[in-house]
Amino acid sequence: MKPSTPNARRFPPISPKCPHMIHGGDYNPDQWLAYPDVIDEDLRMMRLARMNAASVGIFSWTSLEPEDGVFTFDWLDRIMDRLAENGQFIVLATPSGSKPAWMSEKHPEVCRMTAEGIREPHGRRHNHCRTSPIYRAYCTRINTELARRYGKHPALLVWHVSNEYNGGDCHCPLCHEAFRVWLRARYHDDLDALNHAWWTRFWSHTFTSWEQIRPLDSSIHGLMLDWQRFKSDQTLDFFRHECAPLREWTPDIPITTNFMGFHLTLDYWKFADAVDVVSWDSYPPYHDRPDDWLHAVDVSFAHNMNRAFKQKPFMLMECSPSVQNWKPVNKLKRPGLHFVEALQAVAHGADTVQYFQWRKSRGGFEKFHGAVVDHCGHEHTRVFREVSEVGAALARMDDVVGTTTPAETAILYDWENRWAIDEASGLSRDNRRYQETCTAHYRPFWSAGVACDAINEDCDLSRYKLVIAPMLYMVRPGLAERIEAFVRGGGVFVTTYLSGIADESDLCFLNGFPGPLRELLGVWAEETDTLYEGDDVRIAAVDDGSAGLRGEYKAETFCDLIHAEGAQALAVYANQFYRGRPAVTVNRRGKGRAYYIASRNEARFHADFYRHLIDELGLRRALGCELPDGVTAQIRTDGEREFIFLLGFNREPVEIDLGPAVYRDLVSDSEYGGRFQLPPYTALVLEPAEKTAAAEPARRR
Ligand code: GLA
Ligand code: ZN
């Protein structure tokens, strides 16, 4: 069967050097230079675990440059050669994630400064000033040395630039001045324009010179929003600066830097343009509640975004093969979970499964963080066995490399929108939950096995049939027009309460919410009620069954009081003084339609509402059958072959009924069809069996 959208294709592998799935992890041989046997053992065990990559040098600056300008590359020369001989490619890091002590001592400006003007002490990591020209110059020098020395190394696969950049605060004079320069560019040197954008006549906050501006007043929302933007942009500028020598000396080696999912401080959509391949680090808090699978939904949503950044395969740069060390409770991953988690990444478009970390450090902050090789130092452990199973499975997936996941649905998650929502005073302060809300809207698609991208406000909408924009508070210029064109052309658009409130400067739209979307949606949101936990608000379907809605649903936290201005009510409030007012509406426009969901509703509402849309729009489900709770199916395809990943995150076996179709699991070669029990934490990679059945008689399970 051919996929139903034309967007499927096969991309080349991340590097032509390795046309296989990459299985690797952070490797810190410089911690073990005094233990030569350890390195021999590492190499032996990497082969056993079918690891074909190692990420080296991530925090090695002092090992590489123990004194200013004195370089010690011999250990890295040796390890790169040995890894290459042993069958591992190298994901080589630039070391800026942690700076040497001699540097902080000699040039305190490389350390960040607090809002109180105190220089942070040397130590920890990920905390350098991103403006400091001295730090930038040191980075240029070491990166140039690395690129010149290893650029032609046959095993060099990818550059891993720095590590987990963050947009944390540095209030040093250099950063404040850079912020002002950034502001002058944004506001075209026009202080009046800035004052207007920040609405500074409020509380007499008007700035009468650029020099007065400091990012220290959280009561000026526009200022704080621009400070967030600046920190993200300045980090990106730092990243580009780090890349310059790599681009110059090794133009053919792809560059990445590891993202952190929905991490608050960096707008990864902008970073995505600057990397050659997207990578991210995934650390879900599994087992903190009975329904593990809800975490899997969050993770899938993040994978979807990492795939959508470039609409091509990405890298899972880090995950823990077992525990973490930085959560309040660090529970062991239950047997099988690691396997399904690894294949989940692949299902959503990862062409790599990599770990933090290969070998547990003997001391230091992460000595209790999960690793492929534990302190016992051998391979006879549960975790090592589970990692080896992943390695063996990935080794069978060459044909999956480079395939994509064509999605007909997109959910909008936008960083600037989130910053503006979080910054605003008022509404329901502790319960905004923008990211969680986006995931709640995604869940029915996950459960139905319908592919879904996570995109931002600037993305092309025309490739989708359905676009959902929960809490679209900020509507940047041009977006409303693009949504309008999308709907007129036949697209279906869904948005919710708290949408169309403010422009890109966080200035509220005048003339009625949802601002520039009011006409398209055919509603006017006159007021927003915010609720206490336990407040009883319900909405009721107008016409039982229409739009998939039946009976009553509980509403919580946010309830918009809207007037239909042409839109048709599908549900109304069932109680409170706004009883009878519309709660869910649809407005037809051109060939498409636009829905407004006025309240934050319980999960059952999303399930009913979106299931109906999925059927009505004929959105492709990965498998034709119903899936039990906790199970999803995701497709990767090149337009010809389809790989259907069936992923089960339940603690107990569940029954699946695949109907008459017969599939073969690429990992085990077993055939599946009809009814069967899916064991706890299981992943299958299914292909319709007709294609392969001729080769071998069917062994139905
Ligand atoms: C992050 C870092 C790693 C390591 C892990 C631990 O992802 O990039 O260096 O600290 O967390 O979970
Ligand atoms: Zn600074």
Short mmCIF file of C-alpha atoms and ligand atoms in Angstrom, two decimals, residues 109-113 119 128-132 169-176, ligand 2:
data_model
loop_
_atom_site.label_atom_id
_atom_site.label_comp_id
_atom_site.label_asym_id
_atom_site.label_seq_id
_atom_site.Cartn_x
_atom_site.Cartn_y
_atom_site.Cartn_z
CA GLU A 109 34.87 37.41 32.07
CA VAL A 110 34.29 33.91 30.65
CA CYS A 111 32.11 33.16 33.70
CA ARG A 112 28.55 34.40 33.84
CA MET A 113 27.34 37.19 36.10
CA ARG A 119 30.60 36.93 38.90
CA HIS A 128 30.04 30.40 30.14
CA CYS A 129 29.21 33.94 29.03
CA ARG A 130 28.06 33.60 25.45
CA THR A 131 29.09 37.15 24.55
CA SER A 132 32.65 37.19 25.90
CA ASP A 169 21.01 34.46 32.19
CA CYS A 170 24.31 36.25 32.08
CA HIS A 171 24.00 39.82 33.35
CA CYS A 172 27.57 40.88 32.67
CA PRO A 173 28.15 44.29 31.07
CA LEU A 174 29.06 42.61 27.77
CA CYS A 175 25.74 40.76 27.60
CA HIS A 176 23.72 43.82 28.58
ZN ZN B 2 27.88 37.74 29.70
#
